[in-house]
Amino acid sequence: MADVDTEGTEGVGAPAARPSADVARGRRPSTTREHIARKALDLFDRRGFDATTVDEIASAVGISRRTFFRYYDSKRDVVWGEFDAEMVRLRDQLMGAPRDEPMMDVLRRAVVATNRFGAGELDELRIRMGLISTVPALVAHSAVRYTEWCDVVADFVARRVGGSPEGLGPQTVARAALGAAMAAFACWARHDSDDLTGEVDRAFRLLATGFDENRLGRWVTSDPPSSSSGA
Amino acid sequence: MADVDTEGTEGVGAPAARPSADVARGRRPSTTREHIARKALDLFDRRGFDATTVDEIASAVGISRRTFFRYYDSKRDVVWGEFDAEMVRLRDQLMGAPRDEPMMDVLRRAVVATNRFGAGELDELRIRMGLISTVPALVAHSAVRYTEWCDVVADFVARRVGGSPEGLGPQTVARAALGAAMAAFACWARHDSDDLTGEVDRAFRLLATGFDENRLGRWVTSDPPSSSSGA
DNA sequence: TGACTTTATAGCACTCAATGCCAAAATGGA
DNA sequence: TCCATTTTGGCATTGAGTGCTATAAAGTCA
């Protein structure tokens, strides 16, 4: 693992693992979110999420149970890593897109862009996403985390087409888009399609067709159109 | 052959509330799922879901805590009522549709049909859906319950267009459809659009357009059928 | 009536996640 | 050295959920 310096570690809910730009005051943290996450994911992967207790994670890391909960709000949150940073990236991508680019193209490109990962991160990501889309406790928790994602998309859509982000239009687009993204992720995490962004791209192109039955039929049988062409 | 009428997904996990077609053997149940649900929903509505403990529900119903868990697998499940029965109805609607009817029309009609409720049920349903779409613990749990829903839809789609129900095509359609349904439900539960099936219908028509930006713009500004303005 | 069977219930003990509180440890600065 | 700051760990508590067991209530059969 060559991710020595992970500087984007803004606290999700825990105050710990601060970059601490100024002088370090007080007692130094005895570990990091990344360190905990690595140990925990390893345990989850080997023994299963439910079968791994917080006590086991804590003792594997070398901290107390109480300290674990200062780094992560819950056992579930460990799997999500630095999800919040990605949320900011998505918003930037959506809001920064040229006004004349079609809405669904912007959306597709933005989601694809925010899900580009280096080869070194993919193995861990697959474990994360595999857990998120299969373990009931994590499937459940995902709905809460993805709510923020939907809000970002709904804001974008409302800004494009008018009306309130809470309205049926933006909400439907946002939640349907989330569905497409989740489908892509789940498919990628399950079988070894090593092309995550490709899956996302395909799912969103499909979504933008309105799921016409004939096109969908051809799409399933023959190989679906890959990205390549333009925006 | 006692559990003849318990085929498929009928039993959530609790053995109680059986219609008891044959003669009643053994001690009679001291309450019903409905009775528990009514008391519990009342408490949830007044005090909030998290602030209501299982002990309080049990004592309000007049049973022990342990007995509560024989009727419902969890506190969360109370809010979902007889969700499983609806699942069977959805499958029947989808599979029973004429083969030449367009796929997305079948889907829309099926979801609309399975969400028709009598005027007497609507108040309680609004409380249920309000809770499900706002309380974090229930938002989370909804993802697990809706997984079954998605499976049904994905099966239907795969049967129509070919390929595996696990494939990206059927999964994308299913999850996007779920998104549309959730958006419609949440909008209905929040503001008092008393037309639930109308909201569902609109969301699915929108989904089938592929969210073309221009059409969506007109759709939002000029009120579609009976939505309140600017919602 | 009195066994015997079946079913539902209550109580108890237990695990585990999560939270609040407080004392102790570690660190830099005055 | 004393002090302020920050992290840590232990302790107690709450609340969900589960397994086990004894008991209560009902019908059946002799």
XYZ file of C-alpha atoms (C1' of nucleotides) in Angstrom:
522
model
C 0.000 0.000 0.000
C 1.660 3.188 -1.164
C -0.837 5.670 0.212
C 1.486 7.126 2.771
C 0.168 10.631 2.698
C -3.590 10.799 2.678
C -4.079 14.482 3.172
C -7.763 14.738 2.340
C -8.772 13.468 5.708
C -11.410 15.941 6.795
C -13.285 14.628 9.763
C -16.622 13.085 8.871
C -17.961 13.245 12.337
C -14.937 12.564 14.445
C -12.620 15.345 15.422
C -9.555 13.188 15.169
C -6.973 12.729 12.441
C -6.574 16.451 11.998
C -3.832 17.543 9.593
C -2.953 20.066 12.269
C -1.299 22.693 10.131
C -0.119 24.684 13.129
C 1.945 23.429 15.993
C 0.746 20.250 17.598
C -0.689 20.965 20.999
C -1.642 18.359 23.530
C -1.279 14.638 23.353
C -0.716 13.203 19.896
C -3.328 10.903 18.362
C -2.237 7.324 18.672
C -3.634 6.274 15.306
C -5.489 7.516 12.209
C -8.798 6.898 10.529
C -6.968 5.214 7.669
C -5.162 2.858 9.979
C -8.352 1.850 11.708
C -10.170 1.453 8.410
C -7.481 -0.817 7.009
C -7.522 -3.158 9.979
C -11.293 -3.139 10.168
C -11.824 -3.838 6.472
C -9.414 -6.695 6.711
C -11.422 -8.190 9.550
C -14.728 -7.564 7.773
C -13.403 -9.215 4.663
C -12.168 -12.295 6.474
C -14.756 -12.861 9.200
C -17.713 -10.883 7.954
C -19.068 -7.547 9.069
C -21.556 -8.734 11.672
C -19.216 -11.283 13.155
C -16.591 -8.629 13.795
C -17.155 -6.688 16.996
C -15.919 -3.210 17.705
C -13.871 -4.663 20.548
C -12.021 -6.851 18.078
C -11.318 -3.938 15.762
C -10.131 -1.789 18.632
C -7.839 -4.417 20.004
C -6.486 -5.168 16.519
C -5.611 -1.509 16.136
C -4.318 -1.250 19.660
C -6.783 1.270 21.003
C -9.696 1.053 23.374
C -13.238 0.541 22.301
C -14.091 4.038 23.491
C -11.383 5.559 21.354
C -12.676 3.761 18.288
C -15.915 5.648 18.629
C -14.038 8.932 18.656
C -12.622 8.168 15.220
C -15.808 6.775 13.712
C -19.354 7.461 14.760
C -20.317 3.859 14.184
C -18.968 0.559 13.031
C -20.823 1.051 9.763
C -19.113 4.336 9.008
C -15.745 2.658 8.726
C -16.762 1.117 5.413
C -17.623 4.502 3.959
C -14.218 6.017 4.407
C -13.935 9.561 3.118
C -17.278 9.650 1.388
C -17.912 13.290 2.199
C -14.985 14.551 0.186
C -16.429 12.827 -2.847
C -19.682 14.645 -2.268
C -17.927 17.983 -2.604
C -16.292 16.826 -5.804
C -19.649 15.820 -7.245
C -21.161 19.203 -6.467
C -18.209 20.965 -8.081
C -18.457 18.838 -11.184
C -22.182 19.488 -11.557
C -22.120 23.201 -10.862
C -19.023 23.815 -12.941
C -20.389 22.275 -16.124
C -21.144 24.514 -19.118
C -24.723 25.660 -19.194
C -25.298 24.492 -22.748
C -24.282 20.907 -22.130
C -27.355 18.677 -21.863
C -28.351 17.972 -18.264
C -28.127 14.215 -18.415
C -24.732 14.422 -20.096
C -23.453 16.618 -17.293
C -24.836 14.228 -14.743
C -23.277 11.207 -16.388
C -19.917 12.825 -16.817
C -19.927 14.095 -13.249
C -20.701 10.726 -11.728
C -18.148 9.032 -13.918
C -15.544 11.628 -12.988
C -16.128 11.355 -9.259
C -15.719 7.608 -9.486
C -12.375 7.444 -11.132
C -9.961 5.631 -8.880
C -6.349 4.722 -9.183
C -5.423 1.092 -9.685
C -4.076 0.961 -6.141
C -7.392 1.906 -4.605
C -9.549 -0.468 -6.569
C -9.004 -3.592 -4.512
C -9.993 -1.915 -1.297
C -12.864 -0.150 -3.043
C -14.216 -3.446 -4.266
C -14.234 -4.777 -0.742
C -15.985 -1.661 0.457
C -18.608 -1.722 -2.263
C -19.090 -5.453 -1.960
C -19.843 -5.023 1.718
C -22.074 -2.012 1.163
C -24.194 -3.780 -1.407
C -24.517 -7.141 0.332
C -24.372 -6.893 4.135
C -27.886 -5.965 5.290
C -26.697 -3.610 8.009
C -24.613 -1.738 5.452
C -27.209 -1.830 2.708
C -29.434 -0.139 5.251
C -26.894 2.453 6.239
C -26.180 3.230 2.601
C -29.609 4.776 2.253
C -28.690 7.390 4.823
C -25.372 8.202 3.247
C -26.832 8.350 -0.266
C -29.433 10.840 0.863
C -26.759 13.542 0.761
C -25.820 12.425 -2.731
C -29.437 12.757 -3.852
C -29.686 16.218 -2.372
C -26.726 17.384 -4.400
C -28.181 15.995 -7.611
C -31.652 17.349 -6.886
C -30.207 20.819 -6.334
C -28.450 20.623 -9.663
C -31.566 19.472 -11.500
C -33.738 22.120 -9.877
C -31.262 24.779 -10.929
C -31.422 23.490 -14.481
C -35.124 23.008 -15.014
C -36.572 25.294 -12.366
C -38.799 24.543 -9.424
C -37.893 23.412 -5.934
C -35.262 20.725 -5.281
C -37.920 19.063 -3.148
C -40.355 18.847 -6.044
C -41.306 15.631 -7.764
C -39.250 16.353 -10.870
C -35.816 16.926 -9.320
C -36.419 14.245 -6.711
C -37.333 11.680 -9.316
C -34.297 12.472 -11.426
C -32.012 12.395 -8.384
C -33.266 9.118 -7.002
C -33.345 7.459 -10.396
C -29.783 8.613 -10.980
C -28.799 7.178 -7.636
C -30.396 3.923 -8.681
C -28.331 3.834 -11.852
C -25.148 4.517 -9.926
C -25.933 1.853 -7.358
C -26.676 -0.696 -10.049
C -23.368 0.046 -11.714
C -21.463 -0.217 -8.456
C -23.136 -3.426 -7.395
C -22.502 -5.064 -10.752
C -18.892 -3.980 -10.721
C -18.329 -5.139 -7.152
C -19.922 -8.500 -7.750
C -18.382 -9.882 -10.908
C -14.985 -8.808 -11.953
C -15.753 -6.213 -14.542
C -12.599 -4.231 -13.910
C -14.124 -1.213 -15.591
C -16.013 0.691 -12.927
C -16.370 3.958 -14.790
C -17.481 2.018 -17.844
C -20.312 0.451 -15.877
C -21.365 3.818 -14.516
C -21.236 5.332 -17.960
C -23.397 2.571 -19.424
C -25.956 2.751 -16.642
C -26.387 6.489 -17.097
C -26.635 6.261 -20.873
C -29.319 3.687 -20.370
C -31.145 5.873 -17.886
C -31.188 8.745 -20.361
C -32.972 6.601 -22.931
C -36.022 6.173 -20.738
C -35.569 2.426 -20.943
C -37.165 1.929 -24.304
C -37.856 -1.776 -24.513
C -36.521 -2.366 -27.995
C -33.356 -0.428 -27.449
C -32.898 -2.129 -24.104
C -33.275 -5.511 -25.785
C -30.559 -4.751 -28.309
C -28.519 -3.216 -25.508
C -28.584 -6.392 -23.483
C -27.945 -8.864 -26.258
C -25.332 -7.032 -28.276
C -22.635 -5.231 -26.403
C -23.861 -1.925 -25.041
C -22.435 1.270 -26.470
C -19.292 2.269 -24.701
C -18.456 5.840 -23.907
C -15.913 7.224 -26.391
C -18.071 9.642 -28.389
C -17.901 13.245 -27.298
C -19.656 14.628 -24.250
C -49.645 -29.264 5.478
C -50.636 -26.663 7.982
C -48.991 -23.688 6.401
C -50.631 -23.909 3.040
C -51.524 -20.264 2.843
C -48.058 -19.196 3.852
C -46.533 -19.596 0.449
C -43.748 -17.403 -0.829
C -43.011 -14.290 1.128
C -46.007 -14.206 3.368
C -44.461 -14.629 6.780
C -42.153 -11.810 7.711
C -40.573 -13.802 10.433
C -43.224 -13.801 13.074
C -45.525 -16.766 13.306
C -48.394 -14.819 14.767
C -51.457 -13.239 13.253
C -52.242 -16.451 11.428
C -55.735 -16.576 9.942
C -56.000 -19.912 11.681
C -58.121 -21.670 9.084
C -58.355 -24.897 11.070
C -59.454 -25.314 14.612
C -57.559 -23.238 17.117
C -55.193 -25.432 19.056
C -53.256 -24.334 22.089
C -53.322 -21.038 23.896
C -54.840 -18.169 21.976
C -52.688 -15.195 20.967
C -53.243 -12.305 23.293
C -52.986 -9.686 20.570
C -52.428 -9.162 16.829
C -49.846 -7.540 14.601
C -52.389 -4.887 13.690
C -53.106 -4.060 17.288
C -49.437 -3.692 18.090
C -48.855 -1.627 14.970
C -51.647 0.783 15.805
C -50.389 1.430 19.323
C -46.789 1.689 18.162
C -47.513 4.081 15.294
C -49.431 6.260 17.676
C -46.432 6.437 19.977
C -44.017 7.001 17.088
C -46.178 9.797 15.784
C -46.436 11.556 19.125
C -43.046 11.000 20.721
C -40.879 10.133 17.767
C -39.509 6.794 16.639
C -36.184 6.849 18.433
C -37.631 8.176 21.666
C -40.083 5.291 21.836
C -38.632 2.135 23.354
C -39.839 -1.373 22.719
C -40.639 -1.617 26.415
C -43.038 1.286 26.075
C -44.747 -0.245 23.085
C -45.060 -3.571 24.816
C -46.501 -2.130 27.957
C -48.881 0.041 25.930
C -50.164 -3.077 24.212
C -50.187 -5.066 27.409
C -47.629 -7.688 26.452
C -44.081 -8.390 27.500
C -41.073 -7.086 25.655
C -40.187 -10.629 24.662
C -43.591 -11.195 23.152
C -43.291 -8.057 21.064
C -40.298 -9.585 19.327
C -42.342 -12.656 18.488
C -44.764 -10.511 16.509
C -42.185 -8.287 14.860
C -38.549 -9.049 14.165
C -37.561 -5.512 15.039
C -38.971 -2.187 16.112
C -38.408 -0.942 12.584
C -40.534 -3.641 11.025
C -43.639 -2.340 12.747
C -43.703 0.646 10.427
C -43.710 -1.576 7.374
C -46.868 -3.433 8.239
C -47.866 -6.001 5.660
C -45.358 -4.964 3.054
C -44.800 -8.509 1.874
C -48.326 -8.971 0.684
C -47.891 -5.955 -1.553
C -44.808 -7.561 -3.001
C -46.840 -10.525 -4.164
C -49.379 -8.200 -5.720
C -46.647 -6.371 -7.615
C -45.260 -9.589 -9.011
C -48.717 -10.691 -10.103
C -49.378 -7.384 -11.799
C -46.084 -7.479 -13.680
C -46.224 -11.076 -14.748
C -49.881 -10.963 -15.667
C -49.576 -8.059 -18.074
C -50.078 -8.622 -21.805
C -46.866 -9.293 -23.622
C -47.438 -6.602 -26.214
C -47.890 -3.795 -23.744
C -44.719 -1.670 -23.573
C -42.510 -2.588 -20.650
C -42.443 0.808 -18.994
C -46.215 1.084 -19.311
C -46.624 -2.234 -17.562
C -44.267 -1.123 -14.851
C -46.022 2.170 -14.323
C -49.466 0.629 -14.240
C -48.335 -2.110 -11.877
C -46.782 0.273 -9.370
C -49.792 2.549 -9.539
C -52.119 -0.393 -9.038
C -50.257 -1.784 -6.051
C -50.406 1.603 -4.408
C -54.099 2.206 -4.516
C -55.410 2.591 -1.009
C -58.819 3.231 0.401
C -59.535 6.590 1.981
C -59.568 4.973 5.395
C -56.001 3.723 5.073
C -54.476 6.934 3.811
C -53.997 8.699 7.121
C -52.104 5.821 8.638
C -50.171 5.325 5.414
C -49.061 8.921 5.446
C -47.726 8.487 8.961
C -45.924 5.324 7.909
C -44.404 6.876 4.807
C -43.552 10.060 6.616
C -41.601 8.070 9.160
C -39.958 5.866 6.553
C -38.735 8.803 4.526
C -37.539 11.009 7.387
C -36.367 9.024 10.433
C -32.764 7.982 9.725
C -33.119 4.545 11.267
C -36.120 3.877 9.037
C -34.643 5.454 5.947
C -31.831 2.999 6.483
C -34.064 0.010 6.975
C -36.059 0.935 3.880
C -33.109 0.026 1.715
C -33.313 -3.541 2.960
C -37.041 -3.829 2.440
C -36.887 -2.251 -1.010
C -34.288 -4.755 -2.098
C -37.052 -7.331 -2.455
C -39.038 -4.844 -4.505
C -36.085 -4.329 -6.828
C -35.630 -8.051 -7.240
C -39.191 -8.422 -8.416
C -38.834 -5.630 -10.941
C -35.453 -6.855 -12.145
C -36.898 -10.317 -12.733
C -39.669 -8.801 -14.798
C -37.300 -6.681 -16.854
C -34.938 -9.573 -17.470
C -37.844 -11.687 -18.656
C -38.801 -8.935 -21.084
C -35.481 -7.943 -22.571
C -33.396 -11.030 -21.928
C -30.239 -11.454 -19.909
C -29.777 -12.115 -16.242
C -31.797 -10.276 -13.583
C -28.437 -9.516 -11.997
C -27.158 -7.825 -15.134
C -26.591 -4.118 -15.411
C -29.642 -3.527 -17.608
C -32.348 -5.029 -15.406
C -30.670 -3.772 -12.243
C -30.499 -0.238 -13.556
C -34.135 -0.249 -14.603
C -35.207 -1.736 -11.280
C -33.293 0.650 -9.092
C -34.234 3.664 -11.165
C -37.874 2.595 -10.935
C -37.521 2.276 -7.205
C -36.109 5.779 -7.149
C -39.117 7.106 -9.009
C -41.499 5.359 -6.623
C -39.637 6.635 -3.577
C -39.657 10.180 -4.895
C -43.395 9.996 -5.467
C -44.024 8.585 -1.993
C -41.829 11.098 -0.240
C -43.432 14.021 -2.055
C -46.885 12.723 -1.257
C -46.077 12.100 2.389
C -44.532 15.518 2.858
C -46.941 18.018 1.394
C -50.586 17.228 1.231
C -50.966 16.176 -2.333
C -53.855 13.849 -1.613
C -53.266 12.056 -4.892
C -50.740 9.334 -4.219
C -51.327 7.301 -7.340
C -51.170 10.507 -9.372
C -47.716 11.255 -8.028
C -46.557 7.733 -8.789
C -47.990 7.936 -12.269
C -46.240 11.228 -12.973
C -42.900 10.021 -11.637
C -42.972 6.942 -13.851
C -44.015 8.856 -16.943
C -41.119 11.161 -16.285
C -38.745 8.248 -15.857
C -39.808 6.820 -19.214
C -38.836 10.044 -20.985
C -35.201 9.677 -20.028
C -35.363 13.068 -18.364
C -34.980 15.147 -21.454
C -34.094 18.586 -20.190
C -36.486 20.591 -22.353
C -39.427 18.339 -21.673
C -38.570 18.315 -17.993
C -38.498 22.104 -17.999
C -41.967 22.343 -19.498
C -43.084 19.571 -17.162
C -42.027 21.494 -14.101
C -43.258 24.946 -15.092
C -46.619 24.049 -16.592
C -48.284 21.992 -13.913
C -48.591 18.368 -14.803
C -52.162 17.111 -14.173
C -52.954 17.905 -10.562
C -49.801 18.834 -8.729
C -49.805 21.895 -6.520
C -47.768 24.695 -8.024
C -44.167 25.280 -7.108
C -44.131 22.358 -4.741
C -62.193 -35.844 35.390
C -57.300 -36.312 34.414
C -53.328 -36.951 31.435
C -51.278 -35.343 27.118
C -50.309 -32.214 23.304
C -50.026 -27.781 21.312
C -49.302 -22.974 21.284
C -48.405 -18.441 23.359
C -46.448 -15.929 26.857
C -43.229 -13.987 30.524
C -38.981 -13.743 32.630
C -34.113 -14.045 32.802
C -29.516 -13.758 31.198
C -26.684 -12.408 27.682
C -24.310 -9.909 23.639
C -23.323 -5.945 21.373
C -23.593 -1.094 19.637
C -23.439 3.385 21.182
C -23.120 7.440 24.552
C -21.970 10.316 28.615
C -18.827 11.245 32.254
C -14.506 11.606 34.403
C -9.819 10.733 35.550
C -5.300 9.920 33.694
C -1.718 10.343 30.194
C 0.928 12.942 26.944
C 2.520 17.076 24.925
C 4.005 21.977 24.229
C 4.462 26.491 26.293
C 5.227 30.036 30.034
C 7.843 23.179 37.359
C 3.172 24.458 36.652
C -0.411 24.991 33.219
C -3.411 24.604 29.275
C -4.636 21.502 25.714
C -5.763 17.287 23.646
C -6.180 12.367 23.435
C -7.076 8.278 25.674
C -9.280 4.626 28.486
C -12.250 2.854 31.972
C -16.761 2.752 33.885
C -21.601 2.911 33.897
C -25.721 3.104 31.344
C -29.249 2.583 27.747
C -31.520 0.077 24.393
C -32.110 -3.463 20.637
C -32.229 -8.085 19.852
C -31.623 -13.362 20.964
C -31.604 -17.922 23.278
C -33.397 -20.653 26.811
C -36.838 -22.254 29.996
C -40.721 -22.482 32.821
C -45.526 -21.641 32.835
C -50.203 -20.572 31.365
C -54.085 -21.517 28.423
C -56.373 -24.075 25.210
C -58.030 -28.441 22.825
C -58.071 -33.687 22.614
C -58.436 -38.217 24.042
C -59.332 -41.831 27.332
